[in-house]
Amino acid sequence: MSAAAVPAVGGVSPRRAWVTDLPVLAVAVVWGASYLAAKGITTTHTVVAVLVLRFAIVLPVLVAVGWRKLRALTGAQWRGAGVLGLVLSGIFLLETYGVVHTSATNAGLIISLTMIFTPLAEAAVTRVRPSAGFVAAAGLSVAGVVLLTQGGGFTSPSAGDLLMLLAALARTVHVLAMARIKAVRDADSLSLTTVQLGGAVVVFAVLAALPGTGASPWSTAAGFDAREWAGLVFLSVFCTLFAFFVQMWSVRRTSPSRVSLLLGTEPLWAAAVGISLGGEHLGVLGVAGAVLVLAGTAWGRRAASEGVRVRS
């Protein structure tokens, strides 16, 4: 289809729309690549240390940029954001431990189930029955995950696969909590994110100080070579700082649904990076499972959007 045939977004020319879309697509790419990057610099004994380092690098920047609005947060907003930070710390712990014990491809595809779990959980909370199309899409996605984890034949899913599944559920809890904690609904987005990341860093720092939780952040950083430092900077600067600011910038220039659609390509990039750069191999069952996961999440996202429009 030629560029002239693509409809404009919100009255903006197709070329202007792509100027906004490309940075968002870049976020999806770096998020997809983040699983392989985390796998490359993290071991079972350095998970907590890497998380401390990753977020301690960007947190001062966020605090400096948003200091004035941070000071304007109410006590209720600080408490609400703090609760969300605790949930966020659990998400990152599950994701990082999970990617250590599974492939980057599996991690990116399994975590995409959040797009299915969230509308299902919301339907359970609000007691609004999901559409038949969405239920079918959810079933397709779950079947895909089953096949995806059986690339070498039918065996029990790995510990990493199960941890990524729990991470997808935790992401769902985080989304629902953001929607239901009244104090944070009107909070400044930058301030809310800063407090959440700060709360997560506190959790990681406390865990790092406990015996038996692995290497310390300082010894881990001292042991990094140039490649590992590059991976850490990539996770901190591009997957966290850059990604957040692009989302803030893009939602003011295009529709949230378009941003969501572009970010929804993350599992595609995770699979592409894992296979092309990580040398991972899915096998016939794995490929079939990946296709079902991608098809199911795309179908489910569309069915959920249509359901919202109908209810509106």
Coordinates of C-alpha atoms in Angstrom, one line a residue:
M1 CA 0.0 0.0 0.0
S2 CA 1.4 3.4 -0.9
A3 CA 1.9 6.1 1.6
A4 CA -0.7 8.2 0.0
A5 CA -3.3 5.5 0.6
V6 CA -2.7 5.3 4.4
P7 CA -5.2 7.3 6.4
A8 CA -3.9 10.1 8.5
V9 CA -4.1 9.9 12.3
G10 CA -6.1 12.6 14.0
G11 CA -5.9 14.8 10.9
V12 CA -2.1 14.5 10.8
S13 CA -0.5 13.6 7.4
P14 CA 0.8 10.0 7.0
R15 CA 4.4 11.2 6.8
R16 CA 3.9 13.2 10.1
A17 CA 2.3 10.2 11.7
W18 CA 5.3 8.1 10.9
V19 CA 7.6 10.7 12.5
T20 CA 5.8 9.9 15.7
D21 CA 5.4 6.2 15.1
L22 CA 9.1 5.4 14.5
P23 CA 10.4 6.4 18.0
V24 CA 7.5 4.3 19.5
L25 CA 8.5 1.4 17.2
A26 CA 12.1 1.8 18.4
V27 CA 10.9 1.4 22.0
A28 CA 9.2 -1.9 21.0
V29 CA 12.5 -3.0 19.4
V30 CA 14.7 -2.2 22.4
W31 CA 12.1 -3.8 24.7
G32 CA 12.2 -6.9 22.6
A33 CA 16.0 -6.9 22.7
S34 CA 16.0 -6.3 26.5
Y35 CA 15.4 -10.0 27.2
L36 CA 18.6 -11.1 25.4
A37 CA 20.5 -8.2 26.9
A38 CA 19.4 -9.1 30.4
K39 CA 20.2 -12.7 29.8
G40 CA 23.7 -11.7 28.6
I41 CA 24.7 -9.8 31.8
T42 CA 22.8 -11.7 34.5
T43 CA 23.2 -15.0 36.3
T44 CA 21.2 -16.6 39.1
H45 CA 23.6 -15.0 41.6
T46 CA 23.6 -11.5 40.2
V47 CA 19.9 -10.8 39.5
V48 CA 19.3 -8.5 42.4
A49 CA 22.6 -6.7 41.9
V50 CA 21.9 -6.1 38.2
L51 CA 18.5 -4.7 39.1
V52 CA 20.0 -2.3 41.6
L53 CA 22.5 -1.1 39.1
R54 CA 20.0 -0.8 36.2
F55 CA 17.6 1.5 38.0
A56 CA 20.1 3.4 40.2
I57 CA 21.7 4.7 37.0
V58 CA 18.5 6.3 35.7
L59 CA 16.7 7.3 38.9
P60 CA 18.8 10.4 39.6
V61 CA 18.0 11.7 36.1
L62 CA 14.2 11.2 36.7
V63 CA 14.4 12.9 40.1
A64 CA 16.3 15.9 38.7
V65 CA 14.0 16.3 35.7
G66 CA 10.8 16.0 37.7
W67 CA 11.8 17.4 41.1
R68 CA 9.3 20.2 41.2
K69 CA 6.3 18.0 40.4
L70 CA 7.6 15.3 42.8
R71 CA 7.4 17.8 45.6
A72 CA 3.8 18.6 44.6
L73 CA 2.6 15.0 45.2
T74 CA 0.2 14.5 48.1
G75 CA 0.8 12.0 50.8
A76 CA -1.9 9.7 49.4
Q77 CA -0.2 9.8 45.9
W78 CA 3.1 8.9 47.5
R79 CA 1.6 6.0 49.3
G80 CA -0.3 4.8 46.2
A81 CA 2.8 5.1 44.0
G82 CA 4.8 3.3 46.7
V83 CA 2.4 0.3 46.6
L84 CA 2.7 0.2 42.8
G85 CA 6.5 0.3 43.3
L86 CA 6.3 -2.9 45.4
V87 CA 4.3 -4.6 42.7
L88 CA 6.8 -3.3 40.1
S89 CA 9.7 -4.7 42.0
G90 CA 8.0 -8.2 42.0
I91 CA 7.5 -7.9 38.2
F92 CA 11.2 -7.2 37.5
L93 CA 12.4 -9.9 39.9
L94 CA 10.2 -12.5 38.2
E95 CA 11.1 -11.3 34.7
T96 CA 14.8 -11.2 35.4
Y97 CA 15.0 -14.6 37.2
G98 CA 12.8 -15.9 34.5
V99 CA 14.9 -14.8 31.6
V100 CA 18.0 -16.4 33.2
H101 CA 16.3 -19.8 33.2
T102 CA 14.6 -19.7 29.7
S103 CA 15.3 -18.3 26.3
A104 CA 15.0 -14.7 25.4
T105 CA 12.5 -15.7 22.7
N106 CA 10.2 -17.6 25.1
A107 CA 10.5 -14.8 27.6
G108 CA 9.3 -12.1 25.2
L109 CA 6.5 -14.2 23.8
I110 CA 5.2 -15.5 27.2
I111 CA 5.2 -12.0 28.7
S112 CA 2.9 -10.8 25.9
L113 CA 0.1 -12.8 27.5
T114 CA -0.3 -9.7 29.7
M115 CA -2.5 -8.4 26.8
I116 CA -4.8 -11.3 27.3
F117 CA -4.7 -11.6 31.1
T118 CA -5.5 -7.9 31.8
P119 CA -8.9 -7.8 30.0
L120 CA -9.8 -11.1 31.5
A121 CA -8.9 -9.9 35.0
E122 CA -10.7 -6.6 34.4
A123 CA -13.8 -8.6 33.3
A124 CA -13.7 -10.6 36.5
V125 CA -13.4 -7.5 38.7
T126 CA -16.1 -5.5 36.9
R127 CA -18.3 -8.6 36.2
V128 CA -18.6 -7.7 32.6
R129 CA -18.5 -10.8 30.4
P130 CA -15.8 -10.8 27.7
S131 CA -16.8 -11.3 24.1
A132 CA -16.7 -14.8 22.6
G133 CA -14.0 -13.6 20.2
F134 CA -11.8 -12.5 23.1
V135 CA -12.2 -15.8 25.0
A136 CA -11.3 -17.7 21.8
A137 CA -8.2 -15.5 21.3
A138 CA -7.2 -16.1 24.9
G139 CA -7.5 -19.9 24.4
L140 CA -5.4 -19.6 21.2
S141 CA -2.7 -17.7 23.1
V142 CA -2.6 -20.2 25.9
A143 CA -2.4 -23.1 23.4
G144 CA 0.5 -21.2 21.8
V145 CA 2.4 -20.9 25.1
V146 CA 2.0 -24.7 25.7
L147 CA 3.5 -25.4 22.3
L148 CA 6.2 -22.7 22.7
T149 CA 7.6 -24.4 25.8
Q150 CA 7.7 -27.8 24.1
G151 CA 10.2 -27.0 21.4
G152 CA 12.2 -30.1 22.2
G153 CA 9.2 -32.4 22.6
F154 CA 6.5 -32.6 25.2
T155 CA 8.1 -32.0 28.6
S156 CA 7.3 -29.9 31.7
P157 CA 7.8 -26.2 31.1
S158 CA 11.1 -24.8 32.4
A159 CA 11.3 -22.9 35.7
G160 CA 12.0 -19.8 33.6
D161 CA 8.8 -20.3 31.5
L162 CA 6.8 -20.5 34.7
L163 CA 8.4 -17.4 36.2
M164 CA 7.7 -15.4 33.0
L165 CA 4.1 -16.6 33.2
L166 CA 3.9 -15.3 36.8
A167 CA 5.5 -12.0 35.6
A168 CA 2.7 -11.6 33.0
L169 CA 0.2 -12.1 35.8
A170 CA 2.1 -9.6 38.0
R171 CA 2.0 -7.1 35.2
T172 CA -1.8 -7.6 35.1
V173 CA -2.0 -6.9 38.8
H174 CA 0.0 -3.7 38.3
V175 CA -2.2 -2.4 35.5
L176 CA -5.4 -3.1 37.5
A177 CA -3.9 -1.5 40.6
M178 CA -3.0 1.7 38.7
A179 CA -6.6 1.8 37.5
R180 CA -8.2 1.2 40.9
I181 CA -5.9 3.2 43.3
K182 CA -7.8 6.5 43.2
A183 CA -4.9 8.6 44.5
V184 CA -2.7 8.0 41.5
R185 CA -5.2 8.5 38.8
D186 CA -4.6 12.2 38.5
A187 CA -0.9 12.1 39.5
D188 CA 1.8 13.4 37.1
S189 CA 3.1 10.5 35.0
L190 CA 6.8 11.3 35.4
S191 CA 6.4 11.7 39.2
L192 CA 4.4 8.5 39.5
T193 CA 7.0 6.5 37.5
T194 CA 9.9 8.0 39.5
V195 CA 8.3 7.1 42.8
Q196 CA 7.6 3.6 41.6
L197 CA 11.1 3.0 40.3
G198 CA 12.5 4.5 43.6
G199 CA 10.3 2.1 45.6
A200 CA 11.6 -0.8 43.5
V201 CA 15.2 0.2 43.9
V202 CA 14.7 0.3 47.7
V203 CA 13.3 -3.2 47.6
F204 CA 16.3 -4.4 45.5
A205 CA 18.8 -2.7 47.7
V206 CA 17.3 -4.3 50.9
L207 CA 17.4 -7.7 49.2
A208 CA 21.0 -7.1 48.1
A209 CA 21.9 -6.4 51.7
L210 CA 20.5 -9.7 52.9
P211 CA 22.7 -12.8 53.1
G212 CA 22.2 -15.5 50.5
T213 CA 20.7 -13.2 47.8
G214 CA 23.8 -13.3 45.6
A215 CA 26.6 -10.9 44.8
S216 CA 26.6 -7.3 45.8
P217 CA 26.0 -4.6 43.3
W218 CA 29.5 -3.2 43.8
S219 CA 31.3 -6.5 43.2
T220 CA 29.0 -7.3 40.3
A221 CA 29.8 -3.9 38.7
A222 CA 33.5 -4.4 39.3
G223 CA 33.5 -7.7 37.6
F224 CA 31.7 -6.4 34.4
D225 CA 33.7 -6.3 31.2
A226 CA 33.1 -3.7 28.4
R227 CA 30.4 -5.9 26.8
E228 CA 28.5 -6.3 30.1
W229 CA 28.7 -2.6 30.9
A230 CA 27.3 -1.9 27.4
G231 CA 24.4 -4.3 28.2
L232 CA 23.7 -2.6 31.5
V233 CA 23.7 0.9 29.9
F234 CA 21.4 -0.4 27.1
L235 CA 18.9 -1.7 29.7
S236 CA 19.2 1.5 31.8
V237 CA 19.3 4.2 29.2
F238 CA 17.4 2.8 26.3
C239 CA 15.0 0.3 27.8
T240 CA 14.1 2.5 30.8
L241 CA 14.9 6.2 30.3
F242 CA 14.5 6.4 26.5
A243 CA 11.4 4.2 26.5
F244 CA 9.6 6.2 29.2
F245 CA 10.2 9.6 27.6
V246 CA 9.2 8.4 24.2
Q247 CA 5.9 7.1 25.6
M248 CA 5.3 10.5 27.3
W249 CA 6.1 12.3 24.1
S250 CA 4.1 10.1 21.8
V251 CA 0.8 9.9 23.6
R252 CA 0.6 13.7 23.2
R253 CA 1.0 13.5 19.4
T254 CA -1.0 10.4 18.4
S255 CA -3.7 8.1 19.8
P256 CA -3.1 5.8 22.7
S257 CA -4.4 2.9 20.6
R258 CA -1.8 3.5 18.0
V259 CA 0.9 3.6 20.6
S260 CA -0.4 0.4 22.1
L261 CA -0.5 -1.3 18.7
L262 CA 3.1 -0.4 18.0
L263 CA 4.3 -1.4 21.4
G264 CA 2.4 -4.7 20.9
T265 CA 5.1 -5.7 18.4
E266 CA 7.5 -6.3 21.3
P267 CA 7.3 -10.1 21.2
L268 CA 8.0 -10.1 17.5
W269 CA 11.3 -8.3 18.1
A270 CA 12.1 -10.5 21.1
A271 CA 11.8 -13.6 18.9
A272 CA 13.8 -11.9 16.1
V273 CA 16.6 -10.8 18.3
G274 CA 16.7 -14.1 20.2
I275 CA 16.9 -16.2 17.1
S276 CA 19.2 -13.9 14.9
L277 CA 21.6 -12.6 17.6
G278 CA 21.2 -15.1 20.4
G279 CA 21.4 -18.2 18.3
E280 CA 18.2 -19.6 19.8
H281 CA 16.2 -22.3 18.0
L282 CA 12.5 -22.9 18.4
G283 CA 11.9 -26.1 16.6
V284 CA 8.7 -27.0 14.8
L285 CA 6.5 -27.0 17.9
G286 CA 8.1 -23.8 19.1
V287 CA 7.5 -22.0 15.8
A288 CA 3.8 -23.2 15.8
G289 CA 3.4 -22.0 19.4
A290 CA 5.0 -18.6 18.6
V291 CA 2.6 -18.1 15.7
L292 CA -0.4 -18.9 17.9
V293 CA 0.8 -16.6 20.7
L294 CA 1.2 -13.7 18.3
A295 CA -2.1 -14.4 16.5
G296 CA -4.0 -14.8 19.7
T297 CA -2.6 -11.6 21.4
A298 CA -3.3 -9.6 18.2
W299 CA -6.8 -11.0 17.9
G300 CA -7.4 -10.5 21.6
R301 CA -6.2 -6.9 21.6
R302 CA -8.5 -6.2 18.6
A303 CA -11.5 -8.0 20.3
A304 CA -10.9 -6.1 23.6
S305 CA -10.8 -2.7 21.7
E306 CA -14.0 -3.5 19.9
G307 CA -15.7 -4.5 23.2
V308 CA -14.7 -1.2 24.7
R309 CA -16.1 0.7 21.7
V310 CA -19.4 -1.2 21.9
R311 CA -19.8 -0.5 25.7
S312 CA -19.0 3.2 25.1

